[in-house]
């Protein structure tokens, strides 16, 4: 991976986008992201992911200059679909992905951040989908994900005007889990990731499978799936250890089994 750094820290995979100055999401960045998630998928000891950008931005958006190199509408549609499929893979990933956002998450950068499961932002970060200002539209599922977080009225406003919101506003709108200072951004993201990674792997993966049912299936079906997963995890060794640790008033020692 030429444009990303992948590290492992205490059960947490840390992906850093390294494509200055804007960490623009060119096609080669998308390929490196796919490779990073391939590596993380293969290592079951990694139970949470932090995704961040190096330099001044999380990601200022797609590589607009690259768009001009495409010869047809079909080529552009294929690029959009490539991004959609990658971001859907992140949304469906077995481990939670936390975006640590500073500077700007605009256009494709915000679409990438919205495919993550949680977002920690700096208070002064800029988050938005400005594509209509260029005469185009969001192409990596921005029109589909933003309304889930902020509601349709705010999504219409943000997409149709192209005006960004601050990290503070993103937190108030429900787009971010926490708004912090720049100095504490990485610390807060890692703290959250490590807290998750300390849990039992099978339990984490069960939750990651279940929560999407709130969007993709009926309430009744979601409950049925939860009951199945509850039965499965309760038969694991980690469940026995967790219950015993609770009785003995100590911290559990999970083995991800």
CSV table of C-alpha atoms in Angstrom, one decimal:
chain,number,residue,atom,x,y,z
A,1,UNK,CA,0.0,0.0,0.0
A,2,UNK,CA,1.7,3.2,-1.2
A,3,UNK,CA,-0.8,5.7,0.1
A,4,UNK,CA,-1.9,4.3,3.4
A,5,UNK,CA,-0.2,3.2,6.6
A,6,UNK,CA,-1.6,0.3,8.5
A,7,UNK,CA,-0.6,-0.4,12.1
A,8,UNK,CA,-1.9,-2.6,14.9
A,9,UNK,CA,-2.2,-1.4,18.5
A,10,UNK,CA,-3.7,-3.5,21.3
A,11,UNK,CA,-6.3,-5.2,19.2
A,12,UNK,CA,-7.0,-2.0,17.1
A,13,UNK,CA,-6.0,-1.5,13.4
A,14,UNK,CA,-5.1,2.1,12.6
A,15,UNK,CA,-5.4,3.1,9.0
A,16,UNK,CA,-3.8,6.5,8.0
A,17,UNK,CA,-4.5,8.0,4.6
A,18,UNK,CA,-1.2,9.5,3.4
A,19,UNK,CA,-1.9,11.4,0.1
A,20,UNK,CA,-1.1,15.0,0.7
A,21,UNK,CA,-2.1,17.7,0.5
A,22,UNK,CA,-5.8,16.8,0.6
A,23,UNK,CA,-5.9,13.0,1.0
A,24,UNK,CA,-8.2,13.0,-2.1
A,25,UNK,CA,-9.9,9.7,-2.8
A,26,UNK,CA,-8.4,8.8,-6.1
A,27,UNK,CA,-8.9,5.3,-7.5
A,28,UNK,CA,-5.5,4.2,-6.2
A,29,UNK,CA,-6.5,5.3,-2.7
A,30,UNK,CA,-9.7,3.2,-2.9
A,31,UNK,CA,-7.6,0.2,-4.0
A,32,UNK,CA,-5.2,0.7,-1.0
A,33,UNK,CA,-8.2,0.9,1.3
A,34,UNK,CA,-9.6,-2.3,0.0
A,35,UNK,CA,-6.2,-4.0,0.5
A,36,UNK,CA,-6.0,-2.6,4.1
A,37,UNK,CA,-9.4,-4.1,4.9
A,38,UNK,CA,-8.3,-7.4,3.4
A,39,UNK,CA,-5.4,-7.5,5.8
A,40,UNK,CA,-7.5,-6.6,8.8
A,41,UNK,CA,-10.1,-9.2,7.9
A,42,UNK,CA,-7.5,-11.9,7.9
A,43,UNK,CA,-6.3,-11.0,11.5
A,44,UNK,CA,-9.1,-11.9,13.9
A,45,UNK,CA,-7.1,-10.4,16.8
A,46,UNK,CA,-7.9,-7.0,15.4
A,47,UNK,CA,-11.4,-6.1,16.8
A,48,UNK,CA,-11.7,-2.4,16.0
A,49,UNK,CA,-10.4,0.0,13.3
A,50,UNK,CA,-9.5,3.7,13.5
A,51,UNK,CA,-9.4,5.5,10.2
A,52,UNK,CA,-7.7,8.9,10.0
A,53,UNK,CA,-5.9,11.2,7.6
A,54,UNK,CA,-2.4,12.6,7.8
A,55,UNK,CA,-1.7,16.3,7.5
A,56,UNK,CA,-4.3,19.0,7.3
A,57,UNK,CA,-7.4,16.9,6.4
A,58,UNK,CA,-9.2,13.7,7.0
A,59,UNK,CA,-10.1,13.8,3.3
A,60,UNK,CA,-11.1,16.8,1.3
A,61,UNK,CA,-13.0,14.6,-1.2
A,62,UNK,CA,-12.7,12.7,-4.4
A,63,UNK,CA,-9.9,13.5,-6.9
A,64,UNK,CA,-11.8,15.8,-9.2
A,65,UNK,CA,-8.9,16.0,-11.6
A,66,UNK,CA,-9.0,12.3,-12.1
A,67,UNK,CA,-12.6,12.6,-13.2
A,68,UNK,CA,-11.5,14.5,-16.3
A,69,UNK,CA,-9.4,11.5,-17.4
A,70,UNK,CA,-12.4,9.3,-17.9
A,71,UNK,CA,-13.7,9.0,-21.4
A,72,UNK,CA,-17.3,8.1,-20.9
A,73,UNK,CA,-20.3,8.2,-18.5
A,74,UNK,CA,-19.9,4.5,-18.1
A,75,UNK,CA,-16.3,4.9,-16.8
A,76,UNK,CA,-17.6,7.4,-14.2
A,77,UNK,CA,-20.5,5.2,-13.2
A,78,UNK,CA,-18.1,2.4,-12.7
A,79,UNK,CA,-15.8,4.5,-10.5
A,80,UNK,CA,-18.9,5.5,-8.5
A,81,UNK,CA,-19.9,1.9,-8.1
A,82,UNK,CA,-16.4,0.9,-7.1
A,83,UNK,CA,-16.5,3.5,-4.3
A,84,UNK,CA,-20.0,2.4,-3.3
A,85,UNK,CA,-19.1,-1.2,-3.0
A,86,UNK,CA,-16.0,-0.5,-1.0
A,87,UNK,CA,-17.9,1.8,1.4
A,88,UNK,CA,-20.6,-0.8,1.7
A,89,UNK,CA,-17.9,-3.4,2.6
A,90,UNK,CA,-16.7,-1.0,5.4
A,91,UNK,CA,-20.3,-0.6,6.6
A,92,UNK,CA,-20.7,-4.4,6.7
A,93,UNK,CA,-17.3,-5.0,8.2
A,94,UNK,CA,-17.0,-7.6,11.1
A,95,UNK,CA,-15.3,-5.0,13.3
A,96,UNK,CA,-16.4,-1.5,14.1
A,97,UNK,CA,-14.7,1.3,12.1
A,98,UNK,CA,-14.2,4.7,13.8
A,99,UNK,CA,-13.4,7.7,11.7
A,100,UNK,CA,-11.2,10.3,13.4
A,101,UNK,CA,-12.0,13.5,11.5
A,102,UNK,CA,-10.0,16.8,11.5
A,103,UNK,CA,-9.7,19.6,9.0
A,104,UNK,CA,-12.2,18.6,6.4
A,105,UNK,CA,-14.3,15.6,5.4
A,106,UNK,CA,-15.9,16.8,2.2
A,107,UNK,CA,-17.6,15.0,-0.7
A,108,UNK,CA,-16.1,11.6,-1.0
A,109,UNK,CA,-14.3,12.1,2.3
A,110,UNK,CA,-17.6,12.5,4.2
A,111,UNK,CA,-19.1,9.6,2.2
A,112,UNK,CA,-16.2,7.5,3.5
A,113,UNK,CA,-16.6,8.7,7.0
A,114,UNK,CA,-20.4,8.0,6.9
A,115,UNK,CA,-19.6,4.4,5.9
A,116,UNK,CA,-17.8,4.0,9.2
A,117,UNK,CA,-19.8,3.0,12.3
A,118,UNK,CA,-18.7,5.9,14.5
A,119,UNK,CA,-17.2,9.3,14.0
A,120,UNK,CA,-15.0,11.4,16.4
A,121,UNK,CA,-14.6,14.9,15.0
A,122,UNK,CA,-12.7,18.1,15.9
A,123,UNK,CA,-15.0,20.9,16.9
A,124,UNK,CA,-13.8,23.1,14.0
A,125,UNK,CA,-13.8,20.4,11.3
A,126,UNK,CA,-15.8,21.0,8.1
A,127,UNK,CA,-18.1,18.2,7.0
A,128,UNK,CA,-20.2,18.5,3.8
A,129,UNK,CA,-21.2,17.3,0.4
A,130,UNK,CA,-20.4,20.2,-2.0
A,131,UNK,CA,-20.7,18.3,-5.2
A,132,UNK,CA,-23.7,20.3,-6.6
A,133,UNK,CA,-21.4,23.4,-6.6
A,134,UNK,CA,-19.4,21.6,-9.3
A,135,UNK,CA,-22.5,20.7,-11.3
A,136,UNK,CA,-22.4,17.0,-10.2
A,137,UNK,CA,-23.9,15.0,-7.3
A,138,UNK,CA,-22.5,12.7,-4.6
A,139,UNK,CA,-21.5,9.4,-6.1
A,140,UNK,CA,-20.4,7.2,-3.2
A,141,UNK,CA,-23.8,6.8,-1.6
A,142,UNK,CA,-23.8,10.3,0.1
A,143,UNK,CA,-27.5,10.9,-0.9
A,144,UNK,CA,-28.4,7.6,0.8
A,145,UNK,CA,-26.3,7.7,4.0
A,146,UNK,CA,-26.6,11.3,5.1
A,147,UNK,CA,-30.4,11.3,5.7
A,148,UNK,CA,-29.9,8.3,8.0
A,149,UNK,CA,-27.8,10.4,10.4
A,150,UNK,CA,-29.3,13.9,10.1
A,151,UNK,CA,-32.8,13.3,8.8
A,152,UNK,CA,-34.1,14.2,5.3
A,153,UNK,CA,-34.7,17.9,5.9
A,154,UNK,CA,-31.1,18.6,7.0
A,155,UNK,CA,-29.7,16.2,4.3
A,156,UNK,CA,-31.6,18.2,1.6
A,157,UNK,CA,-30.2,21.4,2.9
A,158,UNK,CA,-26.6,20.2,3.1
A,159,UNK,CA,-26.6,18.5,-0.3
A,160,UNK,CA,-28.6,21.1,-2.2
A,161,UNK,CA,-26.7,24.1,-0.8
A,162,UNK,CA,-23.3,22.4,-0.5
A,163,UNK,CA,-22.7,24.3,2.7
A,164,UNK,CA,-20.6,22.4,5.2
A,165,UNK,CA,-21.3,22.1,8.9
A,166,UNK,CA,-18.7,22.3,11.7
A,167,UNK,CA,-17.7,19.3,13.9
A,168,UNK,CA,-19.8,20.9,16.7
A,169,UNK,CA,-22.8,21.1,14.5
A,170,UNK,CA,-22.2,17.5,13.2
A,171,UNK,CA,-22.3,16.3,16.8
A,172,UNK,CA,-25.5,18.1,17.5
A,173,UNK,CA,-27.1,16.8,14.3
A,174,UNK,CA,-26.2,13.2,15.2
A,175,UNK,CA,-23.6,12.8,12.5
A,176,UNK,CA,-20.7,12.5,15.0
A,177,UNK,CA,-20.4,10.6,18.3
A,178,UNK,CA,-18.2,13.2,19.9
A,179,UNK,CA,-16.7,16.6,19.1
A,180,UNK,CA,-13.3,17.2,20.6
A,181,UNK,CA,-10.2,19.5,20.3
A,182,UNK,CA,-7.6,18.6,17.7
A,183,UNK,CA,-5.1,17.7,20.4
A,184,UNK,CA,-7.3,15.0,21.9
A,185,UNK,CA,-8.7,13.6,18.6
A,186,UNK,CA,-6.5,10.6,18.2
A,187,UNK,CA,-6.5,9.9,21.9
A,188,UNK,CA,-10.4,9.9,22.0
A,189,UNK,CA,-10.7,7.7,18.9
A,190,UNK,CA,-8.2,5.2,20.3
A,191,UNK,CA,-9.8,5.2,23.7
A,192,UNK,CA,-13.1,4.3,22.1
A,193,UNK,CA,-11.5,1.7,19.9
A,194,UNK,CA,-9.6,0.0,22.7
A,195,UNK,CA,-12.7,-0.1,24.9
A,196,UNK,CA,-14.5,-2.0,22.1
A,197,UNK,CA,-11.5,-4.2,21.4
A,198,UNK,CA,-11.4,-5.3,25.1
A,199,UNK,CA,-14.8,-7.1,24.5
A,200,UNK,CA,-15.3,-10.7,23.3
A,201,UNK,CA,-14.7,-11.0,19.5
A,202,UNK,CA,-17.8,-13.2,18.9
A,203,UNK,CA,-20.0,-10.8,20.7
A,204,UNK,CA,-18.7,-7.8,18.8
A,205,UNK,CA,-19.2,-9.6,15.5
A,206,UNK,CA,-22.7,-10.6,16.5
A,207,UNK,CA,-23.6,-6.9,17.2
A,208,UNK,CA,-22.1,-5.9,13.9
A,209,UNK,CA,-24.4,-8.3,12.1
A,210,UNK,CA,-27.5,-7.3,14.0
A,211,UNK,CA,-27.6,-3.5,14.0
A,212,UNK,CA,-27.8,-3.3,10.2
A,213,UNK,CA,-31.2,-5.2,10.4
A,214,UNK,CA,-32.7,-1.9,11.7
A,215,UNK,CA,-32.2,-0.6,8.1
A,216,UNK,CA,-32.4,-3.7,5.9
A,217,UNK,CA,-35.2,-5.8,7.4
A,218,UNK,CA,-38.4,-5.6,9.5
A,219,UNK,CA,-38.4,-5.1,13.3
A,220,UNK,CA,-39.8,-8.6,13.8
A,221,UNK,CA,-37.0,-10.2,11.6
A,222,UNK,CA,-34.4,-8.2,13.5
A,223,UNK,CA,-35.7,-9.6,16.8
A,224,UNK,CA,-35.6,-13.1,15.5
A,225,UNK,CA,-32.0,-12.7,14.4
A,226,UNK,CA,-31.1,-11.2,17.7
A,227,UNK,CA,-32.5,-14.2,19.5
A,228,UNK,CA,-30.5,-16.6,17.3
A,229,UNK,CA,-27.3,-14.6,17.9
A,230,UNK,CA,-28.0,-14.5,21.7
A,231,UNK,CA,-28.2,-18.2,21.8
A,232,UNK,CA,-25.0,-18.7,19.8
A,233,UNK,CA,-22.8,-16.3,21.9
A,234,UNK,CA,-24.2,-17.6,25.2
A,235,UNK,CA,-22.7,-21.0,24.3
A,236,UNK,CA,-19.2,-19.6,23.8
A,237,UNK,CA,-16.3,-19.9,26.3
A,238,UNK,CA,-16.2,-16.1,26.5
A,239,UNK,CA,-19.8,-16.0,27.8
A,240,UNK,CA,-18.9,-18.5,30.5
A,241,UNK,CA,-15.8,-16.4,31.4
A,242,UNK,CA,-17.8,-13.2,31.4
A,243,UNK,CA,-20.5,-14.5,33.7
A,244,UNK,CA,-18.0,-16.0,36.1
A,245,UNK,CA,-16.0,-12.8,36.2
A,246,UNK,CA,-19.1,-10.9,37.0
A,247,UNK,CA,-19.9,-13.3,39.9
A,248,UNK,CA,-16.3,-13.0,41.1
A,249,UNK,CA,-16.3,-9.2,40.7
A,250,UNK,CA,-13.2,-9.1,38.4
A,251,UNK,CA,-12.4,-8.2,34.9
A,252,UNK,CA,-13.1,-10.9,32.3
A,253,UNK,CA,-10.2,-12.5,30.4
A,254,UNK,CA,-11.8,-13.1,27.0
A,255,UNK,CA,-10.1,-15.5,24.5
A,256,UNK,CA,-12.4,-14.7,21.6
A,257,UNK,CA,-13.8,-18.2,21.7
